[in-house]
Amino acid sequence: MFDPAIILAGVLNGLLAGGVYVLVAVGLTLIYGVLHIINFAHGSLLMLAMYAVFFLWRLLGVDPYVALPVVIAGAFVFGYLLYRGVIGRLSHGRDENILLITLGLSIVIDNLALLFFGGDTQTIDVSYGPDLQLGVAFLPVPKVVSFAASLLICAALGLYMARSDTGKAIRAVARERQGARLAGIDVPNIFAISYGIGIACLGAAACLLMPTYYVTPVSGHAFVLVAFTIVVLGGMGSFLGAAVGGLLIGVVESLGGLFLGEQLGQIGISAIFILILLLKPTGLFGGAR
Amino acid sequence: MATSRKHPVSRRGFMAGTTALAAGTLGFPAIGGAQAATVKVGLIHPVTGFVAYNGQQGRLGATMAIEDVNKAGGIKAMGGARLEALLGDSQSKVEVGVSEVEKMNGAGVAAYIGCFQSPVGIAASQAASKYGTPFLIDVGASDQLVTRGLKNTFRLMPGFGVSVEQGISSLGALNNAANGVAKSAVIVHESGEFGTGTAKLLASKLPSIGISVKEVIGHDNPTRNFDNIALRIRSMAPDLVMMSNYQNEYMLLARTLHQQKVNLAGFFSILGGGFNYKFVKEMPDVAQYMMDVNHWFNPKSAKAQALKKRVEAGGALFTFEVYLAYSTVMLLAQSLEHAGSADKEKLTAAIAGSTFNAELMPYRETRFVNGQNQGARPAVLQALKGDIQVIGPEDVASAKAVFPRPKFT
């Protein structure tokens, strides 16, 4: 049995890891909530954003946190144009086509990244001072920053969705596409904006991840499976669900790893996934937007 | 803090280079005069997928060697026959590696070289044995590769059995010299054939040098977060952490243990996938004093130093995949010279009886027993001040080991 202080440290580590999961999952759930499709290119686009952060640092010396607004804006524009130029155009209005297009995009993006960036692991070695010590827990500053920033960005996004005209239009389209169109909302534009915001969340996640993680052409996929689980746990399309689910999954993964070992520890995530599908298929906050 | 570094090899350049080489050798035979025969060599590496970098490095070394053999006049015993590279991508997947074997067999390949990952090498060499085609493992740590009784499979490099033995004996000597400061260890390994096999061997042999194993911890590929493993290690307070994993997880685990200030007498890895120049130069503080038993070039070999310069001039790193693949192609070329033919039986017999001088590495004379080169031996390495030094075997050592490492304050 572990010392309670070690268990507390495990919980803290889980919460910090969950913070970034939240951002990845929020992007996924937003795209699902509005477009009603699972974005299979999510991992690949996260990887692209991570490379953007890496090259901004490598070539221009831009700190990942300083790069945050630039990468978020760039990711939004990229996502918006990707939807306008490729996904929306090729889908011909059919959701099942979008699934295939995002899957195809994922394959193309991964292989282009391999061709242009190579398969080598790229890291950013940035020092943000000594780790914070809380009892036996050493909390690396970048992980604390990423946790706080993730929650702040989610809260700001939630506020934007609740208060702004665009946010209201997005929510209207998510609830009743035809009705929104009759009310004069430019639905294809809202689709593209929603997709852009989803990818902007990945841009933010990339800036927060890179000081402690690495990027390769396949590294984004490591976060997608866990993001899918969070979206199902929290309720598809629910922001609050993604936030609570992300932190919960982070803690479950951490304690599972601590008590059962890294391999068996992942069972906790799968068990939650199965239980939620059996007992509450709409998720913890399904329907709440 | 941002630091400026030389940009790594241009992948476009690498892809263009290897594609052009393949096109040059496959598609456009020399015009004019009598054309020498060609010998097709199947290169199967994971140039895409999660170990793509390692596969690309292996392909780089092999294609450089083929280029050198052809520039030097080809296989003279076969009238100057040129080597042709058939480039295969296992995509880091077993079934794809096997399908590459089948495709290349249809193209009339004389020998295969590959595959970096042990499970792919095991399946691919098994598939090649159906046709009696020689299969040379350039990189592949599992000893299963050469213990299945396959007559067609050869490995120039040492497997994890020899590497663990070398590691255990070196660690024992280091520990004795430090008055037995290390009494316990935790082993962390990736959950595939390579990591699991190495960890089992380590766990069985560490007690023989007076070090008890507190726990053996496996992890998946990829693993996003090593905080929990670091916490478990801290709660057990071992003297040593022994690691056996691929590049990304190796680097992430080392960084996490450093961040969590886990105090140890030493980090010691066997065939540590991430212990290379890139890791040591990009994270010198994390890497400082870490030790590894691994493939390494002989720092006292002029040929190795010359090849290192060439590779680095092209913007690539001189990683073990490069010189192991390069040497394996050279072994094949010399065996073709001895066989005087690409006939599979004659070529297999020539490789089996080869006394190839693998001078790029600190090996003894090549002698194959059941397909394994008995002269192969790994080097014991330590990261010191942002560089990698050879601390054993003594005859090729470039520095003295620092053990135990200074503690975190």
XYZ file of C-alpha atoms in Angstrom:
698
model
C 0.000 0.000 0.000
C 1.291 3.433 -0.848
C 1.873 6.272 1.574
C -1.127 8.724 1.506
C 1.290 11.462 0.442
C 2.198 9.424 -2.670
C -1.498 8.906 -3.434
C -2.096 12.649 -3.080
C 0.816 13.265 -5.437
C -0.766 10.780 -7.872
C -4.074 12.681 -7.731
C -2.287 15.989 -8.374
C -0.382 14.500 -11.303
C -3.651 13.148 -12.686
C -5.344 16.537 -12.434
C -2.435 18.228 -14.201
C -2.463 15.641 -17.003
C -6.258 15.922 -17.219
C -6.009 19.667 -17.825
C -4.600 19.158 -21.307
C -6.983 16.282 -22.024
C -9.780 18.773 -21.369
C -8.663 21.093 -24.168
C -8.282 18.286 -26.703
C -11.684 16.896 -25.715
C -13.411 20.309 -25.812
C -12.352 20.730 -29.448
C -13.650 17.276 -30.265
C -16.940 17.724 -28.449
C -17.572 21.131 -30.028
C -17.115 19.709 -33.517
C -19.346 16.773 -32.645
C -21.968 18.978 -31.018
C -22.348 21.252 -34.049
C -21.440 19.093 -37.020
C -22.594 15.777 -35.520
C -19.477 14.047 -36.745
C -16.432 12.564 -35.077
C -13.388 14.404 -36.359
C -10.948 11.617 -37.239
C -8.327 14.208 -38.200
C -8.195 15.503 -34.607
C -4.933 13.740 -33.687
C -3.255 14.732 -36.935
C -4.262 18.379 -36.542
C -2.990 18.357 -32.944
C 0.309 17.028 -34.282
C 0.449 19.820 -36.901
C -0.146 22.420 -34.204
C 2.624 20.859 -32.097
C 5.003 21.134 -35.043
C 3.957 24.780 -35.469
C 4.889 25.433 -31.827
C 8.139 23.526 -32.252
C 9.200 25.418 -35.390
C 8.232 28.792 -33.923
C 10.601 27.992 -31.073
C 13.330 26.394 -33.179
C 13.426 28.934 -36.002
C 12.305 32.156 -34.315
C 13.018 31.420 -30.670
C 9.374 32.054 -29.702
C 8.509 30.642 -26.286
C 5.539 28.207 -26.476
C 3.483 30.338 -24.084
C 4.226 33.524 -26.006
C 3.196 31.633 -29.149
C -0.204 30.806 -27.630
C -2.258 33.620 -29.269
C -0.481 33.210 -32.608
C -0.962 29.439 -32.716
C -4.581 29.665 -31.550
C -5.340 32.258 -34.263
C -3.408 30.291 -36.896
C -5.143 27.053 -35.942
C -8.547 28.747 -36.124
C -7.842 30.130 -39.608
C -6.435 26.773 -40.736
C -9.462 24.902 -39.378
C -11.897 27.413 -40.884
C -10.281 27.239 -44.324
C -9.947 23.447 -44.119
C -13.676 23.177 -43.549
C -14.559 25.766 -46.178
C -12.119 24.524 -48.806
C -12.090 20.782 -48.299
C -14.463 19.218 -45.778
C -17.597 21.262 -46.483
C -17.007 21.238 -50.229
C -16.403 17.498 -50.550
C -19.052 16.369 -48.080
C -21.967 17.541 -50.267
C -23.975 18.079 -47.077
C -23.813 14.461 -45.922
C -22.455 13.743 -42.452
C -21.176 10.266 -43.353
C -19.024 11.835 -46.069
C -17.411 14.107 -43.479
C -16.325 11.065 -41.476
C -14.526 9.643 -44.488
C -13.031 12.998 -45.454
C -11.586 13.588 -41.979
C -10.218 10.046 -41.967
C -8.604 10.651 -45.351
C -7.259 14.008 -44.186
C -5.689 12.307 -41.200
C -3.782 9.872 -43.429
C -2.654 12.637 -45.807
C -1.555 14.987 -42.994
C 0.380 12.231 -41.161
C 2.272 11.238 -44.269
C 2.971 14.805 -45.363
C 4.359 15.467 -41.885
C 6.588 12.414 -42.204
C 7.802 13.589 -45.601
C 8.500 17.188 -44.613
C 9.398 16.932 -40.923
C 10.848 13.394 -40.778
C 10.065 10.698 -38.235
C 12.487 11.983 -35.609
C 11.303 13.010 -32.171
C 11.386 16.774 -31.628
C 11.362 18.360 -28.211
C 11.531 21.847 -26.785
C 13.990 22.325 -23.963
C 12.725 25.387 -22.120
C 13.459 26.075 -18.481
C 10.718 27.671 -16.368
C 12.568 27.477 -13.069
C 12.544 24.837 -10.348
C 9.571 22.527 -9.893
C 6.983 23.430 -7.293
C 7.136 21.107 -4.295
C 3.898 20.196 -2.540
C 4.670 17.574 0.088
C 6.259 14.693 -1.781
C 4.862 15.919 -5.089
C 7.162 17.776 -7.459
C 4.938 19.684 -9.862
C 6.755 20.871 -12.975
C 5.907 24.520 -13.658
C 4.838 23.849 -17.309
C 2.292 21.273 -16.145
C 0.843 23.659 -13.558
C 0.684 26.398 -16.203
C -0.975 24.069 -18.707
C -3.559 22.984 -16.135
C -4.497 26.547 -15.208
C -4.421 27.787 -18.796
C -6.577 24.885 -20.023
C -9.283 25.580 -17.504
C -9.136 29.334 -18.189
C -9.409 28.809 -21.937
C -12.347 26.420 -21.438
C -14.096 28.910 -19.195
C -13.499 31.730 -21.685
C -14.806 29.556 -24.509
C -17.882 28.633 -22.457
C -18.518 32.320 -21.784
C -18.074 33.139 -25.464
C -20.555 30.439 -26.444
C -23.076 31.702 -23.877
C -22.794 35.445 -24.446
C -21.637 36.254 -27.962
C -23.861 36.353 -31.045
C -21.637 33.852 -32.806
C -21.759 31.572 -29.778
C -25.540 31.779 -29.730
C -25.636 31.037 -33.457
C -23.389 28.007 -32.929
C -25.658 26.722 -30.194
C -28.705 27.319 -32.356
C -27.184 25.366 -35.252
C -26.169 22.571 -32.864
C -29.728 22.248 -31.590
C -31.745 22.706 -34.762
C -29.905 23.196 -38.005
C -32.999 23.775 -40.167
C -34.547 26.187 -37.693
C -31.322 28.168 -37.494
C -31.210 28.418 -41.266
C -34.820 29.701 -41.335
C -33.849 32.280 -38.710
C -31.264 33.654 -41.139
C -28.110 32.065 -39.719
C -25.462 31.249 -42.321
C -25.193 27.562 -41.374
C -22.173 26.599 -43.564
C -20.279 29.555 -42.097
C -21.180 28.483 -38.557
C -20.000 24.946 -39.385
C -16.656 26.341 -40.523
C -16.364 28.621 -37.475
C -17.137 25.700 -35.155
C -14.559 23.547 -36.858
C -12.079 26.412 -36.621
C -12.728 26.860 -32.890
C -12.297 23.117 -32.360
C -8.919 23.238 -34.084
C -7.998 26.434 -32.196
C -8.450 24.405 -28.981
C -5.877 21.987 -30.381
C -3.575 24.931 -31.067
C -3.832 25.932 -27.409
C -3.293 22.329 -26.292
C -0.184 22.108 -28.488
C 1.377 25.220 -26.862
C 0.675 23.841 -23.409
C 1.895 20.329 -24.227
C 5.176 21.014 -25.976
C 7.216 22.158 -22.938
C 6.728 18.704 -21.393
C 6.013 16.394 -24.329
C 7.474 15.659 -27.741
C 6.220 15.700 -31.296
C 6.516 13.096 -34.053
C 4.180 12.602 -37.049
C 2.110 10.165 -34.971
C 2.271 11.777 -31.530
C -1.139 13.486 -31.749
C -2.967 10.172 -31.871
C -1.849 9.313 -28.330
C -4.327 11.915 -27.068
C -7.260 11.188 -29.318
C -8.433 7.882 -27.877
C -8.462 9.360 -24.406
C -10.278 12.447 -25.769
C -12.971 10.217 -27.313
C -13.439 8.532 -23.928
C -13.746 11.928 -22.231
C -16.325 13.105 -24.760
C -18.425 9.961 -24.233
C -18.017 10.191 -20.447
C -18.941 13.857 -20.256
C -21.712 13.667 -22.833
C -21.236 14.255 -26.531
C -21.350 17.946 -27.279
C -21.100 19.033 -23.624
C -18.384 21.537 -22.653
C -18.908 21.020 -18.947
C -18.835 17.270 -19.512
C -15.526 17.514 -21.359
C -14.000 19.584 -18.546
C -15.198 17.325 -15.720
C -14.546 14.175 -17.770
C -11.019 15.268 -18.667
C -10.015 15.847 -15.065
C -11.711 12.631 -13.932
C -9.991 10.551 -16.609
C -6.657 12.155 -15.718
C -7.058 11.148 -12.067
C -8.344 7.637 -12.894
C -5.433 7.083 -15.275
C -2.977 8.330 -12.686
C -4.272 6.286 -9.744
C -4.779 3.243 -11.977
C -1.157 3.530 -13.052
C -0.022 3.957 -9.472
C -1.880 0.954 -8.051
C -2.034 -1.420 -11.017
C 1.013 -0.454 -13.070
C 1.099 1.554 -16.287
C -0.292 -1.215 -18.499
C -3.138 -2.371 -16.240
C -3.781 1.208 -15.167
C -5.306 1.957 -18.559
C -8.052 -0.560 -17.684
C -9.645 2.143 -15.520
C -10.258 4.318 -18.587
C -11.725 1.441 -20.585
C -13.894 0.384 -17.627
C -15.316 3.907 -17.336
C -15.970 3.952 -21.080
C -17.922 0.670 -20.924
C -19.786 1.556 -17.736
C -20.936 4.914 -19.038
C -22.168 3.312 -22.266
C -24.080 0.699 -20.263
C -25.524 2.894 -17.525
C -25.825 6.387 -19.015
C -25.176 6.368 -22.749
C -25.790 10.118 -22.999
C -22.843 10.744 -20.659
C -22.636 12.597 -17.341
C -23.795 15.900 -18.803
C -25.400 14.722 -22.017
C -27.709 17.341 -23.420
C -26.264 20.209 -21.366
C -24.650 22.725 -23.679
C 15.941 28.719 -22.624
C 16.081 28.546 -26.360
C 19.315 27.289 -27.836
C 20.380 27.332 -31.421
C 21.072 23.986 -33.015
C 22.019 22.706 -36.392
C 18.923 21.681 -38.294
C 18.694 17.904 -38.667
C 18.765 16.106 -41.984
C 16.307 17.412 -44.511
C 13.713 14.679 -44.911
C 12.942 15.881 -48.384
C 16.605 15.495 -49.157
C 16.685 12.068 -47.568
C 13.550 10.859 -49.356
C 14.690 12.333 -52.633
C 18.116 10.787 -52.198
C 16.956 7.296 -51.393
C 14.199 7.414 -54.014
C 16.645 8.622 -56.618
C 19.061 5.882 -55.623
C 16.339 3.275 -55.902
C 15.173 4.699 -59.238
C 18.720 4.850 -60.454
C 19.463 1.290 -59.550
C 16.058 -0.202 -60.311
C 14.702 1.683 -63.246
C 17.576 2.963 -65.323
C 20.263 0.443 -66.110
C 23.514 1.800 -67.526
C 23.477 2.490 -71.238
C 26.208 1.417 -73.618
C 28.583 -1.519 -73.437
C 27.912 -4.817 -71.758
C 25.855 -4.342 -68.637
C 27.069 -6.104 -65.506
C 24.547 -8.324 -63.769
C 22.713 -6.865 -60.827
C 22.030 -8.312 -57.401
C 18.764 -7.219 -55.823
C 18.918 -6.500 -52.109
C 15.641 -6.063 -50.242
C 15.857 -3.365 -47.561
C 12.902 -3.621 -45.186
C 12.763 -0.857 -42.590
C 9.950 0.924 -40.740
C 10.242 4.267 -42.541
C 6.705 5.183 -41.443
C 4.924 4.459 -38.160
C 6.021 5.006 -34.578
C 9.681 4.045 -35.100
C 9.956 5.750 -38.500
C 13.062 7.716 -37.541
C 14.997 4.568 -36.677
C 13.868 2.944 -39.910
C 14.891 5.957 -41.970
C 18.314 5.920 -40.323
C 18.695 2.211 -41.153
C 17.715 2.845 -44.748
C 20.192 5.710 -44.908
C 23.097 3.505 -43.751
C 22.178 0.634 -46.075
C 21.754 2.820 -49.162
C 25.048 4.604 -48.452
C 26.801 1.232 -48.312
C 25.189 0.082 -51.568
C 26.296 3.300 -53.196
C 29.852 2.746 -51.921
C 29.965 -0.864 -53.128
C 28.780 0.157 -56.598
C 31.199 3.102 -56.753
C 34.038 0.736 -55.884
C 33.225 -1.422 -58.920
C 30.436 -3.650 -57.623
C 30.930 -7.361 -56.885
C 34.138 -8.179 -58.723
C 33.752 -11.961 -58.465
C 30.489 -11.530 -60.384
C 31.951 -9.382 -63.159
C 31.309 -6.102 -61.373
C 27.667 -6.871 -60.600
C 25.936 -3.870 -59.069
C 23.794 -4.025 -55.965
C 20.210 -2.858 -56.465
C 18.258 -1.558 -53.496
C 14.614 -2.639 -53.316
C 13.181 -0.292 -50.714
C 10.482 -1.699 -48.461
C 8.523 -0.044 -45.657
C 7.297 -2.312 -42.852
C 5.259 0.641 -41.499
C 6.282 -0.630 -38.032
C 3.822 -3.512 -38.543
C 4.550 -7.245 -38.608
C 2.087 -8.123 -41.365
C 3.375 -5.362 -43.637
C 6.961 -6.548 -43.132
C 5.942 -10.049 -44.240
C 4.103 -8.734 -47.291
C 7.247 -6.799 -48.284
C 9.174 -10.088 -48.175
C 6.642 -11.684 -50.505
C 6.658 -8.730 -52.905
C 10.437 -8.635 -53.062
C 10.639 -12.382 -53.536
C 8.502 -11.907 -56.625
C 10.981 -9.277 -57.815
C 13.850 -11.793 -57.551
C 15.618 -10.541 -54.464
C 18.939 -12.251 -53.546
C 18.959 -11.285 -49.870
C 17.010 -9.213 -47.386
C 18.242 -6.737 -44.783
C 16.064 -5.387 -41.960
C 13.902 -4.806 -39.908
C 14.728 -2.776 -36.717
C 11.807 -4.168 -34.708
C 12.310 -7.712 -33.446
C 8.740 -8.952 -34.037
C 8.892 -7.741 -37.653
C 12.333 -9.317 -38.121
C 11.145 -12.624 -36.645
C 8.136 -12.848 -38.962
C 9.918 -11.491 -42.049
C 12.932 -13.821 -41.742
C 10.535 -16.740 -41.223
C 8.753 -15.776 -44.451
C 12.091 -15.472 -46.296
C 13.148 -18.930 -45.061
C 10.367 -20.489 -47.171
C 12.335 -19.419 -50.223
C 15.750 -20.162 -48.698
C 16.689 -16.497 -49.163
C 19.354 -15.116 -46.780
C 17.988 -12.614 -44.279
C 20.484 -10.353 -42.544
C 19.247 -8.608 -39.422
C 20.852 -5.168 -39.312
C 19.045 -4.163 -36.114
C 16.900 -6.458 -33.973
C 17.560 -7.109 -30.294
C 15.529 -10.234 -29.582
C 17.555 -13.440 -29.364
C 14.559 -15.294 -30.815
C 15.726 -13.980 -34.168
C 18.626 -16.449 -34.156
C 17.431 -19.262 -31.920
C 14.730 -20.761 -34.137
C 17.035 -22.970 -36.174
C 16.551 -20.954 -39.376
C 19.506 -21.488 -41.707
C 18.827 -18.282 -43.654
C 18.943 -15.757 -40.790
C 22.104 -13.956 -39.690
C 22.764 -11.177 -37.222
C 25.999 -9.204 -37.170
C 25.147 -7.169 -34.041
C 24.817 -8.477 -30.480
C 21.338 -9.355 -29.201
C 19.923 -8.504 -25.817
C 21.358 -11.692 -24.244
C 24.959 -10.623 -24.879
C 24.113 -6.998 -24.129
C 22.601 -7.900 -20.757
C 25.635 -10.052 -19.916
C 27.983 -7.212 -20.849
C 25.828 -4.755 -18.898
C 25.682 -6.945 -15.805
C 29.420 -7.576 -15.767
C 30.235 -3.872 -16.310
C 27.727 -2.769 -13.685
C 29.120 -5.334 -11.244
C 32.649 -4.013 -11.787
C 31.543 -0.378 -11.432
C 29.608 -1.165 -8.261
C 32.508 -3.068 -6.722
C 34.806 -0.147 -7.444
C 32.264 2.099 -5.655
C 32.202 -0.186 -2.567
C 28.856 -1.761 -3.489
C 26.862 1.471 -3.231
C 24.032 0.023 -5.355
C 22.070 -2.716 -3.622
C 18.660 -2.533 -5.288
C 17.127 -1.683 -8.648
C 13.809 -1.025 -10.357
C 13.504 -2.124 -13.983
C 11.297 -0.095 -16.355
C 10.677 -1.588 -19.795
C 8.456 -1.248 -22.853
C 5.972 -4.078 -23.118
C 7.064 -5.499 -26.492
C 9.393 -8.409 -27.228
C 12.534 -6.272 -26.896
C 11.780 -4.583 -23.581
C 10.108 -7.558 -21.916
C 12.855 -9.977 -22.926
C 15.594 -7.644 -21.739
C 13.806 -6.974 -18.436
C 13.380 -10.702 -17.724
C 17.051 -11.339 -18.331
C 18.058 -8.389 -16.179
C 15.784 -9.457 -13.334
C 17.305 -12.943 -13.365
C 20.935 -11.782 -13.507
C 21.067 -8.705 -11.228
C 21.081 -10.769 -7.993
C 24.303 -12.430 -9.213
C 26.107 -9.099 -8.678
C 24.455 -8.409 -5.332
C 21.649 -6.149 -6.588
C 18.079 -7.074 -5.677
C 15.195 -6.203 -7.993
C 12.496 -4.259 -6.167
C 10.032 -4.166 -9.066
C 9.755 -4.695 -12.803
C 7.468 -2.071 -14.372
C 6.200 -2.428 -17.936
C 4.671 0.359 -20.008
C 2.935 0.624 -23.373
C 4.095 2.403 -26.532
C 3.309 5.237 -26.615
C 3.050 6.286 -22.971
C 1.908 9.872 -22.498
C 2.970 10.381 -18.925
C 5.591 8.836 -16.654
C 4.705 10.769 -13.494
C 3.217 7.697 -11.824
C 6.160 5.501 -12.599
C 8.412 8.199 -11.164
C 6.264 8.333 -8.032
C 6.372 4.562 -7.619
C 10.118 4.588 -8.036
C 10.485 7.323 -5.451
C 8.307 5.417 -3.013
C 10.523 2.329 -3.414
C 13.782 4.335 -3.197
C 15.972 1.976 -5.246
C 19.661 2.676 -5.845
C 19.384 2.083 -9.589
C 16.793 2.512 -12.311
C 17.342 0.229 -15.269
C 15.510 1.118 -18.466
C 14.808 -0.756 -21.671
C 12.544 1.109 -24.055
C 12.303 2.909 -27.397
C 13.362 6.478 -28.097
C 10.323 8.557 -27.170
C 9.502 6.746 -23.956
C 13.170 6.593 -22.975
C 13.503 10.348 -23.303
C 10.174 11.072 -21.576
C 10.951 8.722 -18.653
C 14.451 10.153 -18.194
C 13.081 13.700 -18.226
C 10.328 12.853 -15.728
C 12.741 11.144 -13.307
C 14.976 14.203 -13.532
C 12.051 16.609 -12.987
C 10.814 14.580 -10.023
C 14.350 14.677 -8.540
C 14.511 10.928 -8.023
C 17.814 10.394 -6.232
C 19.726 7.384 -7.500
C 23.237 6.042 -7.631
C 22.754 5.585 -11.348
C 20.481 5.248 -14.391
C 21.549 2.270 -16.408
C 19.900 1.082 -19.594
C 20.400 -1.885 -21.849
C 19.967 -1.011 -25.530
C 18.318 2.238 -24.450
C 16.430 3.373 -27.541
C 16.805 7.035 -26.717
C 20.418 7.093 -25.613
C 21.923 8.920 -28.570
C 23.609 12.187 -29.547
C 20.296 13.946 -30.025
C 19.111 13.173 -26.495
C 22.443 13.998 -24.885
C 22.907 17.271 -26.762
C 19.298 18.479 -26.466
C 18.861 17.545 -22.799
C 22.368 17.598 -21.344
C 21.178 18.108 -17.758
C 18.778 15.174 -17.941
C 21.293 12.923 -19.682
C 24.305 13.772 -17.493
C 25.810 10.599 -15.917
C 23.209 8.268 -17.495
C 24.768 4.996 -18.633
C 23.791 2.657 -21.408
C 24.990 -0.606 -22.895
C 24.397 -0.258 -26.577
C 25.597 -0.562 -30.124
C 28.263 2.012 -30.721
C 30.940 2.747 -33.243
C 34.574 2.230 -32.395
C 35.814 5.768 -31.626
C 39.350 4.617 -32.489
C 38.394 3.413 -35.991
C 39.415 5.846 -38.749
C 36.795 4.355 -41.091
C 34.070 4.868 -38.509
C 35.146 8.472 -37.980
C 35.192 9.073 -41.753
C 31.689 7.627 -42.165
C 30.505 9.707 -39.195
C 31.782 12.847 -40.905
C 30.013 11.937 -44.169
C 26.718 11.227 -42.434
C 26.878 14.411 -40.373
C 27.869 16.449 -43.425
C 24.564 15.308 -44.953
C 22.755 16.727 -41.927
C 21.947 13.354 -40.309
C 23.026 11.958 -36.961
C 25.456 9.051 -36.811
C 23.114 6.746 -34.909
C 23.662 3.020 -34.493
C 21.079 2.161 -37.160
C 23.294 3.870 -39.738
C 26.543 2.040 -39.111
C 24.901 -1.303 -38.338
C 22.966 -1.232 -41.619
C 26.060 0.009 -43.452
C 28.175 -2.830 -42.032
C 25.483 -5.424 -42.764
C 25.431 -4.429 -46.445
C 29.233 -4.658 -46.493
C 29.020 -8.157 -44.963
C 26.593 -9.133 -47.714
C 28.832 -7.659 -50.415
C 31.872 -9.519 -49.119
C 29.877 -12.757 -48.923
C 28.766 -12.284 -52.544
C 32.448 -11.918 -53.456
C 33.240 -15.183 -51.690
C 30.239 -17.018 -53.128
C 30.945 -15.635 -56.612
C 27.233 -15.902 -57.226
C 23.858 -14.755 -55.953
C 22.736 -18.369 -55.759
C 20.854 -18.555 -52.463
C 22.527 -21.713 -51.159
C 26.036 -20.558 -52.048
C 25.382 -17.109 -50.603
C 23.962 -18.552 -47.368
C 27.043 -20.772 -46.993
C 29.343 -17.794 -47.671
C 27.658 -15.657 -44.992
C 27.701 -18.548 -42.509
C 31.455 -18.979 -43.050
C 32.283 -15.259 -43.196
C 35.141 -13.724 -41.210
C 34.064 -10.186 -42.139
C 35.971 -7.424 -40.373
C 33.206 -5.296 -38.793
C 35.714 -2.555 -38.061
C 33.205 0.259 -37.635
C 32.163 -1.287 -34.324
C 34.336 -2.543 -31.430
C 33.753 -6.172 -32.508
C 36.116 -9.092 -32.547
C 36.473 -11.235 -35.673
C 33.152 -12.262 -37.188
C 32.200 -15.901 -36.618
C 28.620 -17.065 -37.087
C 27.170 -19.803 -34.883
C 23.517 -20.569 -35.644
C 23.330 -17.231 -37.428
C 24.638 -15.113 -34.537
C 27.956 -13.322 -34.846
C 30.013 -14.449 -31.851
C 32.443 -11.537 -32.265
C 29.748 -8.908 -31.657
C 29.950 -6.948 -28.452
C 28.171 -3.809 -27.262
C 29.876 -0.806 -25.742
C 29.239 0.655 -22.295
C 28.476 4.355 -22.641
C 28.000 7.323 -20.366
C 26.654 10.797 -21.042
C 29.188 13.316 -19.789
C 28.973 17.071 -20.320
C 26.669 16.917 -23.344
C 28.634 14.183 -25.099
C 28.639 10.386 -25.186
C 31.777 8.659 -23.976
C 32.695 4.998 -24.264
C 33.584 3.708 -20.772
C 33.959 0.052 -21.777
C 35.291 -2.292 -23.101
C 38.574 -0.905 -21.856
C 40.443 -1.343 -25.157
C 38.152 1.180 -26.865
C 37.223 3.372 -23.856
C 37.378 7.141 -24.306
C 36.629 8.169 -20.691
C 36.400 6.906 -17.114
C 32.975 6.220 -15.627
C 31.418 8.504 -13.017
C 29.588 6.232 -10.550
C 27.709 6.804 -8.303
C 26.272 9.993 -9.749
C 26.085 13.116 -7.541
C 22.766 13.426 -5.720
C 20.169 16.159 -6.256
C 20.456 18.816 -3.584
